[in-house]
Amino acid sequence: MEKEVLRMLDECKMRYHLKALMPEKPFLVTFDNGSEAMTIALGRRVELAIVSLENPEADFLITGSPGCIQELLNGKEKLSLLSRRNEVKVTGTYRGLLFVESILTLCRVHDSEPVVI
């Protein structure tokens, strides 16, 4: 899971226009796949990174199977759809869900395919 989280954070850092979406106060999001949990900090004034604090108080928690969390972090599935299908459990506000889903969607890897004319 760490590889997918770091990839998503790198994609987020490359998209400078996303800084405008980030809140002033760091927004902590925890991804829990059952075997490990990782918390990231999203904010204007902080480095987009994995938080290494002991038991950080997350603003938003996403719990699911390793496969679902991986698909979510890779941008293959939307958070709201996974939540509606009860494949992941989210804890937080609806506004937080929309924020996290928008960041995950905007930071997914786009596979470029050659155009044949």
mmCIF file of N, CA and C in Angstrom:
data_model
loop_
_atom_site.group_PDB
_atom_site.id
_atom_site.type_symbol
_atom_site.label_atom_id
_atom_site.label_comp_id
_atom_site.label_asym_id
_atom_site.label_seq_id
_atom_site.Cartn_x
_atom_site.Cartn_y
_atom_site.Cartn_z
ATOM 1 N N MET A 1 0.814 -1.194 0.000
ATOM 2 C CA MET A 1 0.000 0.000 0.000
ATOM 3 C C MET A 1 0.859 1.259 0.000
ATOM 4 N N GLU A 2 2.024 1.198 0.622
ATOM 5 C CA GLU A 2 2.881 2.375 0.689
ATOM 6 C C GLU A 2 3.270 2.863 -0.705
ATOM 7 N N LYS A 3 3.530 1.929 -1.604
ATOM 8 C CA LYS A 3 3.914 2.291 -2.979
ATOM 9 C C LYS A 3 2.796 3.091 -3.658
ATOM 10 N N GLU A 4 1.555 2.647 -3.511
ATOM 11 C CA GLU A 4 0.423 3.329 -4.133
ATOM 12 C C GLU A 4 0.197 4.707 -3.504
ATOM 13 N N VAL A 5 0.341 4.804 -2.186
ATOM 14 C CA VAL A 5 0.162 6.093 -1.513
ATOM 15 C C VAL A 5 1.233 7.082 -1.972
ATOM 16 N N LEU A 6 2.482 6.631 -2.026
ATOM 17 C CA LEU A 6 3.570 7.514 -2.470
ATOM 18 C C LEU A 6 3.388 7.942 -3.923
ATOM 19 N N ARG A 7 2.924 7.027 -4.777
ATOM 20 C CA ARG A 7 2.676 7.371 -6.171
ATOM 21 C C ARG A 7 1.584 8.431 -6.277
ATOM 22 N N MET A 8 0.510 8.253 -5.507
ATOM 23 C CA MET A 8 -0.582 9.214 -5.522
ATOM 24 C C MET A 8 -0.112 10.586 -5.026
ATOM 25 N N LEU A 9 0.695 10.606 -3.973
ATOM 26 C CA LEU A 9 1.222 11.873 -3.459
ATOM 27 C C LEU A 9 2.146 12.538 -4.469
ATOM 28 N N ASP A 10 2.972 11.749 -5.174
ATOM 29 C CA ASP A 10 3.839 12.311 -6.212
ATOM 30 C C ASP A 10 3.022 12.930 -7.342
ATOM 31 N N GLU A 11 1.969 12.236 -7.761
ATOM 32 C CA GLU A 11 1.084 12.774 -8.796
ATOM 33 C C GLU A 11 0.449 14.075 -8.324
ATOM 34 N N CYS A 12 0.077 14.117 -7.070
ATOM 35 C CA CYS A 12 -0.553 15.305 -6.498
ATOM 36 C C CYS A 12 0.436 16.480 -6.474
ATOM 37 N N LYS A 13 1.680 16.202 -6.134
ATOM 38 C CA LYS A 13 2.700 17.252 -6.078
ATOM 39 C C LYS A 13 2.996 17.823 -7.463
ATOM 40 N N MET A 14 2.874 17.002 -8.504
ATOM 41 C CA MET A 14 3.145 17.467 -9.874
ATOM 42 C C MET A 14 2.027 18.359 -10.411
ATOM 43 N N ARG A 15 0.874 18.295 -9.817
ATOM 44 C CA ARG A 15 -0.269 19.093 -10.264
ATOM 45 C C ARG A 15 -0.395 20.318 -9.364
ATOM 46 N N TYR A 16 0.355 21.363 -9.718
ATOM 47 C CA TYR A 16 0.442 22.556 -8.878
ATOM 48 C C TYR A 16 -0.902 23.246 -8.693
ATOM 49 N N HIS A 17 -1.781 23.119 -9.674
ATOM 50 C CA HIS A 17 -3.087 23.781 -9.580
ATOM 51 C C HIS A 17 -3.956 23.206 -8.465
ATOM 52 N N LEU A 18 -3.607 22.032 -7.931
ATOM 53 C CA LEU A 18 -4.385 21.438 -6.856
ATOM 54 C C LEU A 18 -4.176 22.147 -5.516
ATOM 55 N N LYS A 19 -3.122 22.940 -5.400
ATOM 56 C CA LYS A 19 -2.876 23.669 -4.149
ATOM 57 C C LYS A 19 -4.076 24.537 -3.792
ATOM 58 N N ALA A 20 -4.787 25.046 -4.816
ATOM 59 C CA ALA A 20 -5.954 25.892 -4.555
ATOM 60 C C ALA A 20 -7.087 25.111 -3.888
ATOM 61 N N LEU A 21 -7.152 23.799 -4.104
ATOM 62 C CA LEU A 21 -8.189 22.970 -3.480
ATOM 63 C C LEU A 21 -7.866 22.597 -2.037
ATOM 64 N N MET A 22 -6.604 22.691 -1.683
ATOM 65 C CA MET A 22 -6.168 22.229 -0.363
ATOM 66 C C MET A 22 -6.606 23.187 0.739
ATOM 67 N N PRO A 23 -6.996 22.627 1.883
ATOM 68 C CA PRO A 23 -7.390 23.479 3.011
ATOM 69 C C PRO A 23 -6.173 24.117 3.684
ATOM 70 N N GLU A 24 -6.406 25.195 4.408
ATOM 71 C CA GLU A 24 -5.323 25.863 5.140
ATOM 72 C C GLU A 24 -4.757 24.932 6.219
ATOM 73 N N LYS A 25 -5.667 24.362 7.006
ATOM 74 C CA LYS A 25 -5.257 23.437 8.064
ATOM 75 C C LYS A 25 -5.085 22.054 7.439
ATOM 76 N N PRO A 26 -4.020 21.329 7.759
ATOM 77 C CA PRO A 26 -3.824 19.994 7.171
ATOM 78 C C PRO A 26 -5.022 19.072 7.409
ATOM 79 N N PHE A 27 -5.436 18.397 6.357
ATOM 80 C CA PHE A 27 -6.544 17.442 6.392
ATOM 81 C C PHE A 27 -5.913 16.056 6.395
ATOM 82 N N LEU A 28 -6.120 15.302 7.468
ATOM 83 C CA LEU A 28 -5.498 13.987 7.615
ATOM 84 C C LEU A 28 -6.446 12.895 7.138
ATOM 85 N N VAL A 29 -5.947 12.062 6.217
ATOM 86 C CA VAL A 29 -6.727 10.958 5.658
ATOM 87 C C VAL A 29 -5.988 9.662 5.972
ATOM 88 N N THR A 30 -6.700 8.703 6.559
ATOM 89 C CA THR A 30 -6.111 7.398 6.878
ATOM 90 C C THR A 30 -6.699 6.336 5.968
ATOM 91 N N PHE A 31 -5.820 5.560 5.351
ATOM 92 C CA PHE A 31 -6.208 4.401 4.540
ATOM 93 C C PHE A 31 -5.861 3.166 5.351
ATOM 94 N N ASP A 32 -6.851 2.308 5.597
ATOM 95 C CA ASP A 32 -6.642 1.102 6.400
ATOM 96 C C ASP A 32 -7.105 -0.101 5.592
ATOM 97 N N ASN A 33 -6.166 -0.990 5.254
ATOM 98 C CA ASN A 33 -6.520 -2.172 4.454
ATOM 99 C C ASN A 33 -6.615 -3.443 5.298
ATOM 100 N N GLY A 34 -6.684 -3.298 6.601
ATOM 101 C CA GLY A 34 -6.801 -4.455 7.482
ATOM 102 C C GLY A 34 -5.473 -4.907 8.044
ATOM 103 N N SER A 35 -4.420 -4.881 7.237
ATOM 104 C CA SER A 35 -3.110 -5.306 7.727
ATOM 105 C C SER A 35 -2.199 -4.120 8.042
ATOM 106 N N GLU A 36 -2.444 -2.983 7.412
ATOM 107 C CA GLU A 36 -1.658 -1.784 7.711
ATOM 108 C C GLU A 36 -2.518 -0.551 7.497
ATOM 109 N N ALA A 37 -2.154 0.515 8.189
ATOM 110 C CA ALA A 37 -2.861 1.788 8.059
ATOM 111 C C ALA A 37 -1.835 2.885 7.794
ATOM 112 N N MET A 38 -2.160 3.759 6.857
ATOM 113 C CA MET A 38 -1.276 4.881 6.529
ATOM 114 C C MET A 38 -2.092 6.155 6.549
ATOM 115 N N THR A 39 -1.522 7.193 7.126
ATOM 116 C CA THR A 39 -2.185 8.489 7.199
ATOM 117 C C THR A 39 -1.387 9.487 6.376
ATOM 118 N N ILE A 40 -2.103 10.260 5.552
ATOM 119 C CA ILE A 40 -1.454 11.305 4.759
ATOM 120 C C ILE A 40 -2.013 12.657 5.180
ATOM 121 N N ALA A 41 -1.209 13.693 4.983
ATOM 122 C CA ALA A 41 -1.619 15.063 5.286
ATOM 123 C C ALA A 41 -1.767 15.814 3.976
ATOM 124 N N LEU A 42 -2.934 16.421 3.787
ATOM 125 C CA LEU A 42 -3.208 17.233 2.605
ATOM 126 C C LEU A 42 -3.477 18.653 3.081
ATOM 127 N N GLY A 43 -2.715 19.602 2.570
ATOM 128 C CA GLY A 43 -2.914 20.991 2.972
ATOM 129 C C GLY A 43 -2.053 21.930 2.164
ATOM 130 N N ARG A 44 -2.417 23.215 2.212
ATOM 131 C CA ARG A 44 -1.678 24.237 1.465
ATOM 132 C C ARG A 44 -0.299 24.485 2.030
ATOM 133 N N ARG A 45 -0.202 24.480 3.328
ATOM 134 C CA ARG A 45 1.038 24.890 3.977
ATOM 135 C C ARG A 45 1.880 23.723 4.487
ATOM 136 N N VAL A 46 1.510 22.512 4.122
ATOM 137 C CA VAL A 46 2.278 21.344 4.560
ATOM 138 C C VAL A 46 2.757 20.570 3.337
ATOM 139 N N GLU A 47 3.811 19.829 3.550
ATOM 140 C CA GLU A 47 4.291 18.914 2.523
ATOM 141 C C GLU A 47 3.284 17.778 2.407
ATOM 142 N N LEU A 48 2.851 17.487 1.183
ATOM 143 C CA LEU A 48 1.949 16.360 0.972
ATOM 144 C C LEU A 48 2.760 15.099 1.228
ATOM 145 N N ALA A 49 2.497 14.438 2.350
ATOM 146 C CA ALA A 49 3.349 13.322 2.746
ATOM 147 C C ALA A 49 2.608 12.385 3.687
ATOM 148 N N ILE A 50 3.249 11.244 3.920
ATOM 149 C CA ILE A 50 2.749 10.280 4.891
ATOM 150 C C ILE A 50 3.079 10.807 6.280
ATOM 151 N N VAL A 51 2.092 10.783 7.170
ATOM 152 C CA VAL A 51 2.267 11.261 8.542
ATOM 153 C C VAL A 51 2.832 10.116 9.369
ATOM 154 N N SER A 52 3.872 10.398 10.123
ATOM 155 C CA SER A 52 4.514 9.339 10.907
ATOM 156 C C SER A 52 4.238 9.465 12.397
ATOM 157 N N LEU A 53 3.207 10.200 12.781
ATOM 158 C CA LEU A 53 2.871 10.334 14.198
ATOM 159 C C LEU A 53 2.252 9.048 14.729
ATOM 160 N N GLU A 54 2.439 8.797 16.010
ATOM 161 C CA GLU A 54 1.784 7.661 16.664
ATOM 162 C C GLU A 54 0.302 7.978 16.812
ATOM 163 N N ASN A 55 -0.567 7.138 16.302
ATOM 164 C CA ASN A 55 -2.023 7.297 16.386
ATOM 165 C C ASN A 55 -2.498 8.702 16.020
ATOM 166 N N PRO A 56 -2.257 9.143 14.773
ATOM 167 C CA PRO A 56 -2.725 10.470 14.388
ATOM 168 C C PRO A 56 -4.255 10.517 14.361
ATOM 169 N N GLU A 57 -4.822 11.634 14.724
ATOM 170 C CA GLU A 57 -6.274 11.828 14.745
ATOM 171 C C GLU A 57 -6.708 12.218 13.334
ATOM 172 N N ALA A 58 -7.190 11.246 12.561
ATOM 173 C CA ALA A 58 -7.544 11.472 11.158
ATOM 174 C C ALA A 58 -8.874 12.204 11.040
ATOM 175 N N ASP A 59 -8.950 13.092 10.047
ATOM 176 C CA ASP A 59 -10.200 13.773 9.729
ATOM 177 C C ASP A 59 -11.113 12.861 8.919
ATOM 178 N N PHE A 60 -10.506 11.909 8.206
ATOM 179 C CA PHE A 60 -11.256 11.021 7.327
ATOM 180 C C PHE A 60 -10.592 9.655 7.322
ATOM 181 N N LEU A 61 -11.380 8.605 7.485
ATOM 182 C CA LEU A 61 -10.848 7.241 7.552
ATOM 183 C C LEU A 61 -11.508 6.388 6.475
ATOM 184 N N ILE A 62 -10.683 5.683 5.702
ATOM 185 C CA ILE A 62 -11.170 4.765 4.671
ATOM 186 C C ILE A 62 -10.663 3.380 5.029
ATOM 187 N N THR A 63 -11.593 2.442 5.249
ATOM 188 C CA THR A 63 -11.248 1.078 5.620
ATOM 189 C C THR A 63 -11.810 0.132 4.575
ATOM 190 N N GLY A 64 -10.972 -0.801 4.116
ATOM 191 C CA GLY A 64 -11.428 -1.774 3.131
ATOM 192 C C GLY A 64 -10.405 -2.858 2.915
ATOM 193 N N SER A 65 -10.707 -3.752 1.984
ATOM 194 C CA SER A 65 -9.775 -4.836 1.671
ATOM 195 C C SER A 65 -8.563 -4.265 0.934
ATOM 196 N N PRO A 66 -7.439 -4.975 0.962
ATOM 197 C CA PRO A 66 -6.252 -4.492 0.258
ATOM 198 C C PRO A 66 -6.514 -4.211 -1.230
ATOM 199 N N GLY A 67 -7.304 -5.077 -1.882
ATOM 200 C CA GLY A 67 -7.598 -4.883 -3.304
ATOM 201 C C GLY A 67 -8.391 -3.615 -3.569
ATOM 202 N N CYS A 68 -9.389 -3.352 -2.733
ATOM 203 C CA CYS A 68 -10.217 -2.148 -2.898
ATOM 204 C C CYS A 68 -9.410 -0.881 -2.646
ATOM 205 N N ILE A 69 -8.593 -0.888 -1.607
ATOM 206 C CA ILE A 69 -7.768 0.286 -1.298
ATOM 207 C C ILE A 69 -6.778 0.530 -2.430
ATOM 208 N N GLN A 70 -6.206 -0.534 -2.992
ATOM 209 C CA GLN A 70 -5.263 -0.388 -4.098
ATOM 210 C C GLN A 70 -5.961 0.192 -5.327
ATOM 211 N N GLU A 71 -7.139 -0.304 -5.667
ATOM 212 C CA GLU A 71 -7.884 0.230 -6.808
ATOM 213 C C GLU A 71 -8.249 1.689 -6.590
ATOM 214 N N LEU A 72 -8.593 2.036 -5.365
ATOM 215 C CA LEU A 72 -8.930 3.414 -5.031
ATOM 216 C C LEU A 72 -7.723 4.331 -5.207
ATOM 217 N N LEU A 73 -6.573 3.921 -4.676
ATOM 218 C CA LEU A 73 -5.365 4.738 -4.767
ATOM 219 C C LEU A 73 -4.835 4.835 -6.195
ATOM 220 N N ASN A 74 -5.076 3.809 -7.005
ATOM 221 C CA ASN A 74 -4.640 3.842 -8.400
ATOM 222 C C ASN A 74 -5.604 4.593 -9.302
ATOM 223 N N GLY A 75 -6.757 4.996 -8.767
ATOM 224 C CA GLY A 75 -7.716 5.762 -9.548
ATOM 225 C C GLY A 75 -8.610 4.915 -10.433
ATOM 226 N N LYS A 76 -8.637 3.617 -10.208
ATOM 227 C CA LYS A 76 -9.470 2.735 -11.020
ATOM 228 C C LYS A 76 -10.925 2.708 -10.533
ATOM 229 N N GLU A 77 -11.155 3.028 -9.270
ATOM 230 C CA GLU A 77 -12.497 3.055 -8.689
ATOM 231 C C GLU A 77 -12.705 4.377 -7.956
ATOM 232 N N LYS A 78 -13.947 4.841 -7.922
ATOM 233 C CA LYS A 78 -14.281 6.063 -7.198
ATOM 234 C C LYS A 78 -14.691 5.714 -5.770
ATOM 235 N N LEU A 79 -14.311 6.583 -4.856
ATOM 236 C CA LEU A 79 -14.586 6.365 -3.444
ATOM 237 C C LEU A 79 -16.079 6.259 -3.168
ATOM 238 N N SER A 80 -16.873 7.122 -3.758
ATOM 239 C CA SER A 80 -18.319 7.096 -3.490
ATOM 240 C C SER A 80 -18.958 5.799 -3.981
ATOM 241 N N LEU A 81 -18.497 5.271 -5.112
ATOM 242 C CA LEU A 81 -19.040 4.004 -5.617
ATOM 243 C C LEU A 81 -18.663 2.834 -4.724
ATOM 244 N N LEU A 82 -17.414 2.799 -4.295
ATOM 245 C CA LEU A 82 -16.978 1.728 -3.385
ATOM 246 C C LEU A 82 -17.744 1.795 -2.067
ATOM 247 N N SER A 83 -18.002 3.003 -1.600
ATOM 248 C CA SER A 83 -18.742 3.175 -0.357
ATOM 249 C C SER A 83 -20.195 2.746 -0.527
ATOM 250 N N ARG A 84 -20.809 3.108 -1.647
ATOM 251 C CA ARG A 84 -22.194 2.734 -1.907
ATOM 252 C C ARG A 84 -22.357 1.220 -2.007
ATOM 253 N N ARG A 85 -21.346 0.541 -2.587
ATOM 254 C CA ARG A 85 -21.393 -0.919 -2.731
ATOM 255 C C ARG A 85 -20.921 -1.634 -1.463
ATOM 256 N N ASN A 86 -20.635 -0.871 -0.405
ATOM 257 C CA ASN A 86 -20.162 -1.402 0.881
ATOM 258 C C ASN A 86 -18.861 -2.182 0.753
ATOM 259 N N GLU A 87 -18.012 -1.804 -0.207
ATOM 260 C CA GLU A 87 -16.706 -2.445 -0.344
ATOM 261 C C GLU A 87 -15.660 -1.741 0.513
ATOM 262 N N VAL A 88 -15.899 -0.473 0.828
ATOM 263 C CA VAL A 88 -15.061 0.261 1.776
ATOM 264 C C VAL A 88 -15.983 0.954 2.769
ATOM 265 N N LYS A 89 -15.451 1.196 3.947
ATOM 266 C CA LYS A 89 -16.199 1.923 4.975
ATOM 267 C C LYS A 89 -15.509 3.266 5.149
ATOM 268 N N VAL A 90 -16.284 4.336 5.087
ATOM 269 C CA VAL A 90 -15.716 5.665 5.272
ATOM 270 C C VAL A 90 -16.248 6.273 6.562
ATOM 271 N N THR A 91 -15.365 6.955 7.267
ATOM 272 C CA THR A 91 -15.730 7.654 8.490
ATOM 273 C C THR A 91 -15.267 9.095 8.337
ATOM 274 N N GLY A 92 -16.223 10.000 8.351
ATOM 275 C CA GLY A 92 -15.921 11.417 8.187
ATOM 276 C C GLY A 92 -17.134 12.125 7.615
ATOM 277 N N THR A 93 -16.957 13.373 7.284
ATOM 278 C CA THR A 93 -18.062 14.170 6.765
ATOM 279 C C THR A 93 -18.266 13.917 5.276
ATOM 280 N N TYR A 94 -19.456 14.297 4.797
ATOM 281 C CA TYR A 94 -19.737 14.176 3.363
ATOM 282 C C TYR A 94 -18.819 15.120 2.571
ATOM 283 N N ARG A 95 -18.580 16.291 3.131
ATOM 284 C CA ARG A 95 -17.655 17.237 2.492
ATOM 285 C C ARG A 95 -16.254 16.631 2.381
ATOM 286 N N GLY A 96 -15.834 15.919 3.433
ATOM 287 C CA GLY A 96 -14.545 15.228 3.402
ATOM 288 C C GLY A 96 -14.504 14.160 2.334
ATOM 289 N N LEU A 97 -15.607 13.418 2.182
ATOM 290 C CA LEU A 97 -15.682 12.385 1.142
ATOM 291 C C LEU A 97 -15.517 13.007 -0.238
ATOM 292 N N LEU A 98 -16.206 14.130 -0.479
ATOM 293 C CA LEU A 98 -16.097 14.794 -1.784
ATOM 294 C C LEU A 98 -14.682 15.313 -2.029
ATOM 295 N N PHE A 99 -14.057 15.857 -0.985
ATOM 296 C CA PHE A 99 -12.692 16.364 -1.111
ATOM 297 C C PHE A 99 -11.711 15.241 -1.429
ATOM 298 N N VAL A 100 -11.772 14.163 -0.651
ATOM 299 C CA VAL A 100 -10.843 13.038 -0.856
ATOM 300 C C VAL A 100 -11.072 12.414 -2.227
ATOM 301 N N GLU A 101 -12.331 12.239 -2.624
ATOM 302 C CA GLU A 101 -12.621 11.655 -3.929
ATOM 303 C C GLU A 101 -12.096 12.541 -5.058
ATOM 304 N N SER A 102 -12.231 13.851 -4.925
ATOM 305 C CA SER A 102 -11.727 14.745 -5.974
ATOM 306 C C SER A 102 -10.207 14.687 -6.071
ATOM 307 N N ILE A 103 -9.519 14.637 -4.937
ATOM 308 C CA ILE A 103 -8.053 14.552 -4.960
ATOM 309 C C ILE A 103 -7.614 13.223 -5.576
ATOM 310 N N LEU A 104 -8.242 12.121 -5.170
ATOM 311 C CA LEU A 104 -7.881 10.813 -5.733
ATOM 312 C C LEU A 104 -8.153 10.750 -7.235
ATOM 313 N N THR A 105 -9.248 11.359 -7.674
ATOM 314 C CA THR A 105 -9.581 11.349 -9.095
ATOM 315 C C THR A 105 -8.599 12.203 -9.887
ATOM 316 N N LEU A 106 -8.275 13.373 -9.376
ATOM 317 C CA LEU A 106 -7.379 14.279 -10.095
ATOM 318 C C LEU A 106 -5.926 13.817 -10.063
ATOM 319 N N CYS A 107 -5.575 12.944 -9.132
ATOM 320 C CA CYS A 107 -4.187 12.485 -9.002
ATOM 321 C C CYS A 107 -3.973 11.070 -9.515
ATOM 322 N N ARG A 108 -4.920 10.552 -10.263
ATOM 323 C CA ARG A 108 -4.730 9.200 -10.799
ATOM 324 C C ARG A 108 -3.786 9.257 -12.002
ATOM 325 N N VAL A 109 -3.176 8.130 -12.289
ATOM 326 C CA VAL A 109 -2.255 8.023 -13.421
ATOM 327 C C VAL A 109 -3.085 7.839 -14.688
ATOM 328 N N HIS A 110 -2.802 8.650 -15.666
ATOM 329 C CA HIS A 110 -3.485 8.527 -16.947
ATOM 330 C C HIS A 110 -2.608 7.717 -17.889
ATOM 331 N N ASP A 111 -3.146 6.621 -18.366
ATOM 332 C CA ASP A 111 -2.407 5.813 -19.343
ATOM 333 C C ASP A 111 -2.560 6.482 -20.702
ATOM 334 N N SER A 112 -1.437 6.822 -21.301
ATOM 335 C CA SER A 112 -1.506 7.441 -22.617
ATOM 336 C C SER A 112 -1.397 6.378 -23.693
ATOM 337 N N GLU A 113 -2.304 6.448 -24.627
ATOM 338 C CA GLU A 113 -2.298 5.507 -25.731
ATOM 339 C C GLU A 113 -1.947 6.260 -27.011
ATOM 340 N N PRO A 114 -1.156 5.649 -27.854
ATOM 341 C CA PRO A 114 -0.785 6.339 -29.099
ATOM 342 C C PRO A 114 -1.994 6.508 -30.001
ATOM 343 N N VAL A 115 -2.031 7.631 -30.674
ATOM 344 C CA VAL A 115 -3.127 7.912 -31.596
ATOM 345 C C VAL A 115 -2.705 7.448 -32.987
ATOM 346 N N VAL A 116 -3.528 6.616 -33.585
ATOM 347 C CA VAL A 116 -3.231 6.121 -34.924
ATOM 348 C C VAL A 116 -4.174 6.825 -35.898
ATOM 349 N N ILE A 117 -3.572 7.441 -36.909
ATOM 350 C CA ILE A 117 -4.389 8.163 -37.907
ATOM 351 C C ILE A 117 -4.294 7.447 -39.242
#
